[in-house]
Coordinates of N, CA and C in Angstrom, one line a residue:
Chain Y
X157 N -16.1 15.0 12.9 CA -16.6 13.9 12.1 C -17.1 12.8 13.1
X158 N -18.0 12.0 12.7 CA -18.9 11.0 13.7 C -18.1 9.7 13.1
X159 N -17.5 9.1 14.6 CA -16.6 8.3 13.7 C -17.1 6.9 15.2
X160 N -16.5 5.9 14.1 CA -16.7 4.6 15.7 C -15.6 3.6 14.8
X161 N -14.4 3.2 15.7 CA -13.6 2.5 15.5 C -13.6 1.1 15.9
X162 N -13.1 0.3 15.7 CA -13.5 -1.0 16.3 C -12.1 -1.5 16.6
X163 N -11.9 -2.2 17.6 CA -10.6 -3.0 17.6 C -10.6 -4.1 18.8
X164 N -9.5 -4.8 18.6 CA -9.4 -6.4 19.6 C -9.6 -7.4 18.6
X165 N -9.9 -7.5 17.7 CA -10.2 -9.2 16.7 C -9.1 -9.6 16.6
X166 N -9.0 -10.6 16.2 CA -7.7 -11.4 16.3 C -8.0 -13.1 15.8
X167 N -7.0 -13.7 16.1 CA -7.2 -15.1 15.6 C -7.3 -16.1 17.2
X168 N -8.8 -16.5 17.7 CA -8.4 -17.1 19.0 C -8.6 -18.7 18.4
X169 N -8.2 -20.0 19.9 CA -8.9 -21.1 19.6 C -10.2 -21.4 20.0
X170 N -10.5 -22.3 19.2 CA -12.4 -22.2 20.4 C -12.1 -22.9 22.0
X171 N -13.5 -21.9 22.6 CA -13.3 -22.1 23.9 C -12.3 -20.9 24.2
X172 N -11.6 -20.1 23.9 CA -11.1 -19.3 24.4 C -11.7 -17.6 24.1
X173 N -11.3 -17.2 24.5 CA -11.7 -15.6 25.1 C -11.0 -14.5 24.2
X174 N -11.9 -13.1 24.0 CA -11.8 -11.9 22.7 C -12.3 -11.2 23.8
X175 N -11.6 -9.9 24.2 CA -12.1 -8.5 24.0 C -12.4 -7.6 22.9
X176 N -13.5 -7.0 22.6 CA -13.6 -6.1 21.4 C -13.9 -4.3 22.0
X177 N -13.4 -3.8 21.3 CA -13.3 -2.6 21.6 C -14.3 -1.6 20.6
X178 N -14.9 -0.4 21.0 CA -15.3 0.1 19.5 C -15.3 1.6 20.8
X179 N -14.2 2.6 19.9 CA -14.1 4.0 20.2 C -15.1 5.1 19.4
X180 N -15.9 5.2 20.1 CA -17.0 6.6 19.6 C -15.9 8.2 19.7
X181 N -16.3 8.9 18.1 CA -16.1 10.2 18.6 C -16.6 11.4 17.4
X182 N -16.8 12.3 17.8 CA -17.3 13.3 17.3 C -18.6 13.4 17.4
X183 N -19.4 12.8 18.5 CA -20.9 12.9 18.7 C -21.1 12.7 20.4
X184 N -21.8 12.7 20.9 CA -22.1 12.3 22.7 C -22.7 11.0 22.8
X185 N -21.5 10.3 22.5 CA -21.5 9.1 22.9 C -22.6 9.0 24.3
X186 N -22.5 9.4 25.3 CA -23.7 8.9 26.4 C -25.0 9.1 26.3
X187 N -25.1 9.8 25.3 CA -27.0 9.7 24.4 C -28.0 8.6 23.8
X188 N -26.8 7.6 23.5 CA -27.0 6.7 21.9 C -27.1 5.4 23.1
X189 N -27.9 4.6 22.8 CA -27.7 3.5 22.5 C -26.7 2.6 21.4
X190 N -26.3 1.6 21.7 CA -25.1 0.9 20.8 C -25.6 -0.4 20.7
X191 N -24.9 -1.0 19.6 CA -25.1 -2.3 19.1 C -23.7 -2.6 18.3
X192 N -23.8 -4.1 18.9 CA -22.8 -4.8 18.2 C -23.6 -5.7 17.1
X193 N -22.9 -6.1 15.8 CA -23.4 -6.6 14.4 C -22.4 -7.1 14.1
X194 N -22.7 -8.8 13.9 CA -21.8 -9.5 13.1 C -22.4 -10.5 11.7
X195 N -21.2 -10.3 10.6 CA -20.9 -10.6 9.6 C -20.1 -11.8 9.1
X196 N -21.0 -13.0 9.2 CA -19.9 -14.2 8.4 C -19.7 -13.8 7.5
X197 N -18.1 -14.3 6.8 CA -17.9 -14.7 5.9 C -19.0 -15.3 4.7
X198 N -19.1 -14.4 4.0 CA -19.6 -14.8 2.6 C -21.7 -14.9 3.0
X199 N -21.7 -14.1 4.5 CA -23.2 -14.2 4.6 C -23.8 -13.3 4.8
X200 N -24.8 -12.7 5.2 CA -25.3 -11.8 5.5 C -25.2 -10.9 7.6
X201 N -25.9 -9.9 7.2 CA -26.2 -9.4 8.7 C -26.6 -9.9 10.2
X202 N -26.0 -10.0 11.1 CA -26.1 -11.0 12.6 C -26.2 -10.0 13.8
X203 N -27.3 -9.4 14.0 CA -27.7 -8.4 15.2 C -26.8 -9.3 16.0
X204 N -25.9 -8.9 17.4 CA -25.1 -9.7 18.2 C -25.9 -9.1 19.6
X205 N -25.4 -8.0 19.7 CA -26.1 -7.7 21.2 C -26.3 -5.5 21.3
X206 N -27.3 -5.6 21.8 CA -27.4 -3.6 22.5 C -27.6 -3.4 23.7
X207 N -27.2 -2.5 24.0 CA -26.8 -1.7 25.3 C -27.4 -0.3 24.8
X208 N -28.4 0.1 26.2 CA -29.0 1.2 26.3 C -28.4 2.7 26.1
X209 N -28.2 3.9 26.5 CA -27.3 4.7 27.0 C -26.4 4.8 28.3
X210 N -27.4 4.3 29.6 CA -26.9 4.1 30.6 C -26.4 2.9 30.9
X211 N -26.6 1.6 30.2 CA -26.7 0.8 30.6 C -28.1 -0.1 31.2
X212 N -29.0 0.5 31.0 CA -30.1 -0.2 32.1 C -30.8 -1.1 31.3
X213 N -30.5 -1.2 29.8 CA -31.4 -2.0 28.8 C -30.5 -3.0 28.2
X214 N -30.0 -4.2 28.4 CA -29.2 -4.0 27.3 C -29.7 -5.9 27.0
X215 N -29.6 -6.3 26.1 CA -30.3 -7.8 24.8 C -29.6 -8.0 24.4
X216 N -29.8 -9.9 23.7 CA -28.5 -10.7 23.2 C -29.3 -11.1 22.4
X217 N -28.7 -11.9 21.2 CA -29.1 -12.8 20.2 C -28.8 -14.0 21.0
X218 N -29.9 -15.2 20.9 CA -29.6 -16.2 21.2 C -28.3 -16.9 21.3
X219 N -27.8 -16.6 20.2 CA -26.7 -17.5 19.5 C -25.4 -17.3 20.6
X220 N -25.9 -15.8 21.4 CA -24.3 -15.7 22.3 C -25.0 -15.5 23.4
X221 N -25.8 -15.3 23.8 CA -26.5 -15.1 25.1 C -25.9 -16.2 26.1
X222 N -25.3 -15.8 27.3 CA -24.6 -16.2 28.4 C -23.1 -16.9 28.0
X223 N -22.7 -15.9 27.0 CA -21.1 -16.5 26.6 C -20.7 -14.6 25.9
X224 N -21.5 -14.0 25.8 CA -21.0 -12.4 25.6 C -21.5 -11.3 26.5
X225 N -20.6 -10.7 26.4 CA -21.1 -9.7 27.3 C -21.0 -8.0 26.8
X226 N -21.7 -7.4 26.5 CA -21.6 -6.2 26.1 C -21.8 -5.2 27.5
X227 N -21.0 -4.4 27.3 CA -20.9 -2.9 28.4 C -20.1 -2.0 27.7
X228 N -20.1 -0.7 28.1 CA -20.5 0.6 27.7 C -19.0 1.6 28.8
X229 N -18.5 2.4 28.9 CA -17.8 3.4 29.3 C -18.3 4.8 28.7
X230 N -18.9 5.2 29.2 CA -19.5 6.8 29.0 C -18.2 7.5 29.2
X231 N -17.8 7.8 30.2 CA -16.4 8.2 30.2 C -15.3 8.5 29.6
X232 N -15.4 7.2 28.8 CA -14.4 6.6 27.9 C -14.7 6.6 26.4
X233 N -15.9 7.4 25.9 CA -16.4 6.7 24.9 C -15.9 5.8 24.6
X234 N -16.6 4.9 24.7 CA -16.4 3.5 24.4 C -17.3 2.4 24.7
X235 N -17.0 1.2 23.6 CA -18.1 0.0 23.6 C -17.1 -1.0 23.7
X236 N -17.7 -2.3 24.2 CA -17.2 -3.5 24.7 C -17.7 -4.0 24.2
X237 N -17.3 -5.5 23.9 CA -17.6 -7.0 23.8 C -16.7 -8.1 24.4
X238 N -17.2 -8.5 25.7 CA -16.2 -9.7 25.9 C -17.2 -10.5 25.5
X239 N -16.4 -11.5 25.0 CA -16.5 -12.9 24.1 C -16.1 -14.1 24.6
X240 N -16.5 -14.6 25.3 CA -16.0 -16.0 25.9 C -16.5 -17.0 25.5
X241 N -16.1 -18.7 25.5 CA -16.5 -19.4 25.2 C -16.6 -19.6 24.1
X242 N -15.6 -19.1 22.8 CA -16.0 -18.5 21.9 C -16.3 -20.5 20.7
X243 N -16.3 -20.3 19.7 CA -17.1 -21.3 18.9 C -16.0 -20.8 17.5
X244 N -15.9 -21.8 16.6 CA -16.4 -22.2 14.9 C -16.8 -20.4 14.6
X245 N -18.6 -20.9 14.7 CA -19.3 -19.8 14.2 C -19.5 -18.6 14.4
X246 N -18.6 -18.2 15.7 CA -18.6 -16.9 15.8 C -17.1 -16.4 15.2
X247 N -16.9 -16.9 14.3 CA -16.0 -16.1 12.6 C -16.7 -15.2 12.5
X248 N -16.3 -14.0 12.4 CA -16.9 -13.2 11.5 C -15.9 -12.0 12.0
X249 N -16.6 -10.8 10.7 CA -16.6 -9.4 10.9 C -17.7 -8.8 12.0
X250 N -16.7 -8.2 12.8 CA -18.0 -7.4 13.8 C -18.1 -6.1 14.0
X251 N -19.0 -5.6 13.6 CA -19.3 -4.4 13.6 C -19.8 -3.6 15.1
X252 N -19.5 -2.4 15.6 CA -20.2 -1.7 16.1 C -20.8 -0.8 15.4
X253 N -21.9 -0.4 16.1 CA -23.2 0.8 15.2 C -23.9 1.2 16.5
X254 N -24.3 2.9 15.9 CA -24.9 3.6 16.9 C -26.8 3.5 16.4
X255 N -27.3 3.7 17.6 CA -28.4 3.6 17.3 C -29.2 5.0 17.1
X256 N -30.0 5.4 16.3 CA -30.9 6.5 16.3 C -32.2 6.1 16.6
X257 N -32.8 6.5 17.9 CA -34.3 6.0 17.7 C -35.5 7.1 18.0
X258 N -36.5 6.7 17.8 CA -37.6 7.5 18.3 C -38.6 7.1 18.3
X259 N -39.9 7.5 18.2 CA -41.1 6.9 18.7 C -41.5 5.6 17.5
X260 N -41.2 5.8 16.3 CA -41.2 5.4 15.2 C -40.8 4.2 14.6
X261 N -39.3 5.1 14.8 CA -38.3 3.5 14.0 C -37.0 4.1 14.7
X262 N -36.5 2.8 14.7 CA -35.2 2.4 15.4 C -34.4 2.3 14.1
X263 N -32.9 3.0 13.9 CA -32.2 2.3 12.6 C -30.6 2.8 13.2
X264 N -29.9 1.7 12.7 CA -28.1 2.1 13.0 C -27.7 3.1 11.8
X265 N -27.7 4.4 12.5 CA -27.2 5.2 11.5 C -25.8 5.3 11.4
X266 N -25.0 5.0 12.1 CA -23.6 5.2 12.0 C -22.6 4.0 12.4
X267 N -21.8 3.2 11.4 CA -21.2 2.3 11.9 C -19.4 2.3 11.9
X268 N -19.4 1.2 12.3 CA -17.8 1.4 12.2 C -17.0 0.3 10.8
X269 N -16.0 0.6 11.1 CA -14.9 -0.4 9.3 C -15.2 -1.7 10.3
X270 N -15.5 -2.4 11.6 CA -15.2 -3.6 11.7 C -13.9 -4.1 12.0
X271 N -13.8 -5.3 12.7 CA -12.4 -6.2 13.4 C -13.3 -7.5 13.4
X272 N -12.2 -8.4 12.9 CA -12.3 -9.4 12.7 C -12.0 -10.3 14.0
X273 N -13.0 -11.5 13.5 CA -12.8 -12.3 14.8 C -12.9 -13.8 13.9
X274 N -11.3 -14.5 14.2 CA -11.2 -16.1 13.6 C -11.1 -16.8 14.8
X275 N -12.2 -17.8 14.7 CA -11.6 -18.9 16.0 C -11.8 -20.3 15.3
X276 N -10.6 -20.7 15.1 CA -9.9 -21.8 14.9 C -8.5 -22.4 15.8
X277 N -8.7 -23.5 15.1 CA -7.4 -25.0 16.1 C -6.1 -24.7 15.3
Chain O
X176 N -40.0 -15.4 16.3 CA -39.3 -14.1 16.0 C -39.7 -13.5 14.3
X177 N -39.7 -12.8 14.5 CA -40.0 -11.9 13.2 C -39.2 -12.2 11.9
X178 N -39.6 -12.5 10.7 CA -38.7 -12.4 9.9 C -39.2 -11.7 8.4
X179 N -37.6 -11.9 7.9 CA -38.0 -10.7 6.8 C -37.2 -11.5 5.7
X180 N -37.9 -11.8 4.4 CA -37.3 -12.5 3.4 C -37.1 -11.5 2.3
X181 N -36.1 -11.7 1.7 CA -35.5 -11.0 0.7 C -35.0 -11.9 -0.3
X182 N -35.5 -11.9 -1.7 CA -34.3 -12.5 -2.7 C -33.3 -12.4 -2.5
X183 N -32.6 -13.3 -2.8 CA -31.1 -13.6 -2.8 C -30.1 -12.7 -4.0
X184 N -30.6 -12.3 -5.2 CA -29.9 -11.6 -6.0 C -31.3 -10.8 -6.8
X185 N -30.9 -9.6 -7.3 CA -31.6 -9.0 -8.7 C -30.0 -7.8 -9.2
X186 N -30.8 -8.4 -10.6 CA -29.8 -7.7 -11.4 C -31.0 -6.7 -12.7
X187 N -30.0 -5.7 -13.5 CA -31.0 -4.5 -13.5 C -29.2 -4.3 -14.4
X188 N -30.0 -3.5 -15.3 CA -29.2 -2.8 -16.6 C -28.9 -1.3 -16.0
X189 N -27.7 -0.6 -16.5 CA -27.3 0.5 -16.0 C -28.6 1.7 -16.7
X190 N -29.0 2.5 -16.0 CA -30.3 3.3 -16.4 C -31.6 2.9 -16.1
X191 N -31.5 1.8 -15.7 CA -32.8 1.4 -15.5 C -33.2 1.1 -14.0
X192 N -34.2 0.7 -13.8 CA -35.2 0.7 -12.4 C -34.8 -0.8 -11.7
X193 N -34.1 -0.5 -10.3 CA -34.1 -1.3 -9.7 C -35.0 -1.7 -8.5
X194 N -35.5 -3.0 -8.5 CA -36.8 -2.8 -6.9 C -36.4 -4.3 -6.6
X195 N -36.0 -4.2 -5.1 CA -35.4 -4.7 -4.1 C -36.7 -5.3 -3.3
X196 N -37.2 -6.5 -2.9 CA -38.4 -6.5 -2.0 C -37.9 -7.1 -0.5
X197 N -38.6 -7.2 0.4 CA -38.5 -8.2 1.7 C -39.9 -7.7 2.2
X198 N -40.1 -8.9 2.5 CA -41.7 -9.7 2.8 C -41.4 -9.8 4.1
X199 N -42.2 -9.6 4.9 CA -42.5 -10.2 6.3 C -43.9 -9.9 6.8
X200 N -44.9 -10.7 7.8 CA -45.7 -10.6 8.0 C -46.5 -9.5 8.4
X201 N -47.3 -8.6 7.8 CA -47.8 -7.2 7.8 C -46.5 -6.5 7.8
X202 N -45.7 -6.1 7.4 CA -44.8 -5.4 7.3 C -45.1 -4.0 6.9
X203 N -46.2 -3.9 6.8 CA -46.6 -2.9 6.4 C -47.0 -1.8 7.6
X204 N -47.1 -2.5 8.6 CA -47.3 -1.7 9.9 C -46.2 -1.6 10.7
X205 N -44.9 -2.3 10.3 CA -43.4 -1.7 10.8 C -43.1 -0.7 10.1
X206 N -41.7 -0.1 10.7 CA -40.9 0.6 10.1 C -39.9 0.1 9.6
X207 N -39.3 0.5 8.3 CA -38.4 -0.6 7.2 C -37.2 0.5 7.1
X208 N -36.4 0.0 7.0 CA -34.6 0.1 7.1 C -34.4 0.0 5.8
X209 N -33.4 0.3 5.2 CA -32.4 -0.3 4.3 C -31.0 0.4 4.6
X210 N -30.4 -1.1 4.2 CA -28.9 -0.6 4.5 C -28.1 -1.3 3.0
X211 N -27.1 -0.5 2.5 CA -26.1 -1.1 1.3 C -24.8 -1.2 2.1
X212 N -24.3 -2.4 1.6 CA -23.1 -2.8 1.7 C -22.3 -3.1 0.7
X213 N -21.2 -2.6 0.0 CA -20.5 -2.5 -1.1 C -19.7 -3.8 -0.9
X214 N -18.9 -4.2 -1.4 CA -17.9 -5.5 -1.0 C -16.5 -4.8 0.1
X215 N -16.5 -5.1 1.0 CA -15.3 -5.1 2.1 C -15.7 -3.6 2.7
X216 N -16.8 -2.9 2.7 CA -17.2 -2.2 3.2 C -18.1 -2.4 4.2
X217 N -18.3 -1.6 5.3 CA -19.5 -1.3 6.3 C -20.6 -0.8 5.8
X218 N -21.8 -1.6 6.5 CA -23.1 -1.2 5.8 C -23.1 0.3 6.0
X219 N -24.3 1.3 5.3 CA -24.8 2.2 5.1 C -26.1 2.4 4.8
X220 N -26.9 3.4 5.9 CA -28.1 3.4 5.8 C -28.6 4.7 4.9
X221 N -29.4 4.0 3.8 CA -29.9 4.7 2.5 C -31.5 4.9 3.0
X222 N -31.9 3.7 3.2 CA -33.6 4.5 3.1 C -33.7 4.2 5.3
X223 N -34.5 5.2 5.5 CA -35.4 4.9 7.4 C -36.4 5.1 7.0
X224 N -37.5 4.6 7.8 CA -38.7 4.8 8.4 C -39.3 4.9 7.1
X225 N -39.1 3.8 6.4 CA -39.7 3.1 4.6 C -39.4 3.9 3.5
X226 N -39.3 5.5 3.6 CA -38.9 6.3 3.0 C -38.3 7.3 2.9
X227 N -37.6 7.2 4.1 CA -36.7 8.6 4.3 C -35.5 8.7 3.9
X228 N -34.8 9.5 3.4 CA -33.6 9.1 3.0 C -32.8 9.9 4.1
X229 N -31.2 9.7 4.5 CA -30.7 10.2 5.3 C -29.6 11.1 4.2
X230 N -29.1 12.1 5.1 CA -28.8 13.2 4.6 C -27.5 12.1 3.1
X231 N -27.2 13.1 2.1 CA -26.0 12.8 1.5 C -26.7 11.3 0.5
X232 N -27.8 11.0 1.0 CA -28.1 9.9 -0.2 C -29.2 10.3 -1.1
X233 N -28.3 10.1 -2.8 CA -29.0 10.1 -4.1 C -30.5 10.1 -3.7
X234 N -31.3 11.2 -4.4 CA -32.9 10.8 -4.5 C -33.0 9.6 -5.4
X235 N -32.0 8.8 -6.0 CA -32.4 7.9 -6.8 C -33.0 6.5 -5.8
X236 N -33.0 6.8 -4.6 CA -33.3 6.3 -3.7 C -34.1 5.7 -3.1
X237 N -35.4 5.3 -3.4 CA -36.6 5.2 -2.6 C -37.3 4.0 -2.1
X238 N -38.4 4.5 -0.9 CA -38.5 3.0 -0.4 C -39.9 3.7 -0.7
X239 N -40.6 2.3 -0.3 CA -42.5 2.0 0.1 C -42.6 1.0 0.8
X240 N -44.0 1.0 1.2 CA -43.8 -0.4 2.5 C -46.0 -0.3 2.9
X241 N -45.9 -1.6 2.4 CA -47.7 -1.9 2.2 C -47.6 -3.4 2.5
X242 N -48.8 -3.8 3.2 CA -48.9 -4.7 3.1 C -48.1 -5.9 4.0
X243 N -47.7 -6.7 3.0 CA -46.9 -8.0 3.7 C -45.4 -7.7 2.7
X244 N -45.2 -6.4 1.6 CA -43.8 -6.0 1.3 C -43.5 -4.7 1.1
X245 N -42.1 -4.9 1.6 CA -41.6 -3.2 1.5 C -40.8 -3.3 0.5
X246 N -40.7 -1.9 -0.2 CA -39.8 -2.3 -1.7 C -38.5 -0.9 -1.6
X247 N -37.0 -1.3 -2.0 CA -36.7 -0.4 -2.2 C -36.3 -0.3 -3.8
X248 N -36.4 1.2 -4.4 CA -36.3 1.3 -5.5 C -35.2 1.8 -5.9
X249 N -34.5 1.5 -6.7 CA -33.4 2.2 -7.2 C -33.2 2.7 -8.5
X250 N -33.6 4.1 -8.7 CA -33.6 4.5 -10.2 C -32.6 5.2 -10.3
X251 N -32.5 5.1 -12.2 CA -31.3 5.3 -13.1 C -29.6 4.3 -12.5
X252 N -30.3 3.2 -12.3 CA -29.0 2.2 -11.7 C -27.7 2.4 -12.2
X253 N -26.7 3.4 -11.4 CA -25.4 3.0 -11.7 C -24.3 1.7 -11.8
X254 N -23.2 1.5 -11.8 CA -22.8 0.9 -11.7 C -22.0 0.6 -10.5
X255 N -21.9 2.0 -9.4 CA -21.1 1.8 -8.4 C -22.8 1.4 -7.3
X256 N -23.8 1.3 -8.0 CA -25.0 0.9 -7.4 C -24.9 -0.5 -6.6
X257 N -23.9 -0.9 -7.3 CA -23.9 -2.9 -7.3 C -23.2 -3.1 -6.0
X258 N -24.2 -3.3 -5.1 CA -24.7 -4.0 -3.2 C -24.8 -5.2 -3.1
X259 N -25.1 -5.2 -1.6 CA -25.9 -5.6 -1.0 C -26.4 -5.5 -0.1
X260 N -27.9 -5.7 -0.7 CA -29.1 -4.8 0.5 C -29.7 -5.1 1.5
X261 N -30.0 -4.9 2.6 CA -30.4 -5.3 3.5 C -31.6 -4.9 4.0
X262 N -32.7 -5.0 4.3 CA -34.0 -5.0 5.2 C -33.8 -5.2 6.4
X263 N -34.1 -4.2 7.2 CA -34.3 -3.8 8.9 C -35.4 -3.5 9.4
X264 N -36.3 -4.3 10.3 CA -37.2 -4.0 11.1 C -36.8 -3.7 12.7
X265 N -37.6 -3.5 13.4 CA -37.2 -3.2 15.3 C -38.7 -3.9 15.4
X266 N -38.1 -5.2 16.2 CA -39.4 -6.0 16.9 C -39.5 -5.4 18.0
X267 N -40.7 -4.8 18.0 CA -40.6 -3.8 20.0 C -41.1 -5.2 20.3
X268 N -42.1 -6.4 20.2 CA -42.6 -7.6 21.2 C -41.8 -8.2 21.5
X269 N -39.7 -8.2 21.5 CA -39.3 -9.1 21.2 C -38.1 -9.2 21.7
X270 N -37.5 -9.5 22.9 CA -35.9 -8.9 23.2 C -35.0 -9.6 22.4
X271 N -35.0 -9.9 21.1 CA -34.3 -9.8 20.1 C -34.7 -8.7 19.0
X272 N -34.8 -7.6 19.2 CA -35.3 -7.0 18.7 C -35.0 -6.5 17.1
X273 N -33.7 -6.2 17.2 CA -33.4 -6.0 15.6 C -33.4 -7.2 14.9
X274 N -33.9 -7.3 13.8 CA -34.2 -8.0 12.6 C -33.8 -7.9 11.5
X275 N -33.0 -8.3 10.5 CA -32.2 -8.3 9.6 C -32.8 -9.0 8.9
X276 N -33.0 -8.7 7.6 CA -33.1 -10.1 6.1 C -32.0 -10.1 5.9
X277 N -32.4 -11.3 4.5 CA -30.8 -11.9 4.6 C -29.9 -11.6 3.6
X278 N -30.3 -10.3 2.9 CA -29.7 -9.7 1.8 C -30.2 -9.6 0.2
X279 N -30.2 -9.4 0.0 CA -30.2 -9.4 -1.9 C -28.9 -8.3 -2.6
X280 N -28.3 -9.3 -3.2 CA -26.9 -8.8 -4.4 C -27.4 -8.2 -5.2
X281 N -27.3 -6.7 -5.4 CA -27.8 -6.2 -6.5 C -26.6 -6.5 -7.5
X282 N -26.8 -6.7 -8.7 CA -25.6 -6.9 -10.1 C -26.1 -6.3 -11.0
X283 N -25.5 -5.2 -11.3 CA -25.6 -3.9 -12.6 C -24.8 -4.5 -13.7
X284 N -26.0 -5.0 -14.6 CA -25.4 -5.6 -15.8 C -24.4 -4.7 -16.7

């Protein structure tokens, strides 16, 4: 079964630091491109950041660019998110999702249940 | 950056025809997404590439995409129907490249 788990959310303060975890399995993880996706409370969809298969591609959403960091373990199946500097607004549900692409269209066919991330005083 | 507007809610009687829109500029010459998200659930992708459905999802399913809107349809509306949907484009000009609208609540009266 094609499965991607997520874990590390927790309750931080702002200004302080989250590792997020998301374990791939039942597919070749080192094929896919990945993305992280986050979800306020009570709002809609927040592309966060992707990583290529190897690593050699990888984009932020403004909102976290030079305070997140996404990387990859092929090895490990596994996806990262360090989160530093964290804010208020980066509350949410965060998702990992794999990517399917091709010449065409690009779409997250596979996601995970999500870990939460509260940063409050 | 690219955007994609979606009503905020449509509601639709059980049996009847649901259509979902998001607008964005020529959107007709992207490729359109949809994804449902149930309440406390992970999204789920129902329609790719404007009208394809991915394996295991209802033909009640369907998308189109013309113009400046892409529509998804939702026929014979159940009640476990009741989402929230989302519109997906891939900006290739754009290193933000995925694009999300901002939802529409479907409510199965």
């Amino acid at each position: 079964e094609v499965q991607l788990v997520e874990s590390g959310g927790g309750l931080v303060k702002p200004g302080g630091s989250l590792r997020l975890s998301c374990a791939a399995s039942g597919f070749t993880f080192s094929t896919y491109s990945m993305n992280w996706v986050r979800q306020a409370p009570g709002k809609g969809l927040e592309w966060v950041s992707s990583i290529s298969s190897s690593s050699g591609y990888i984009y932020y959403a403004d909102s976290v660019k030079g305070r997140f960091t996404i990387s990859r373990d092929n090895a490990k199946n596994s996806l990262y998110l360090q989160m530093d500097s964290l804010r208020a607004e980066d509350t949410a549900m965060y998702y990992c999702a794999r990517e399917k692409s091709d010449v065409i269209t690009h779409k997250m066919d596979v996601w995970g249940q999500g870990t939460t991330v509260t940063v409050s005083s | 950056s690219y955007v994609l507007t979606q009503p905020p809610s449509v509601s639709v009687a059980p049996g009847k025809t649901a259509r979902i829109t998001c607008g964005g500029d020529n959107i007709g010459s992207e490729s359109v997404n949809w994804y449902q998200q149930k309440p406390g659930q992970a999204p789920v992708l129902v329609i790719y590439y404007d009208s394809d459905r991915p394996s295991g999802i209802p033909e009640r399913f369907s998308g189109s995409n013309s113009g400046n809107t892409a529509t998804l349809t939702i026929g014979r509306v159940e009640a476990g129907d009741e989402a929230d949907y989302y519109c997906q484009v891939w900006d290739s000009s754009s290193d933000h490249p995925w694009v999300f609208g901002g939802g529409t609540k479907l409510t199965v009266l």
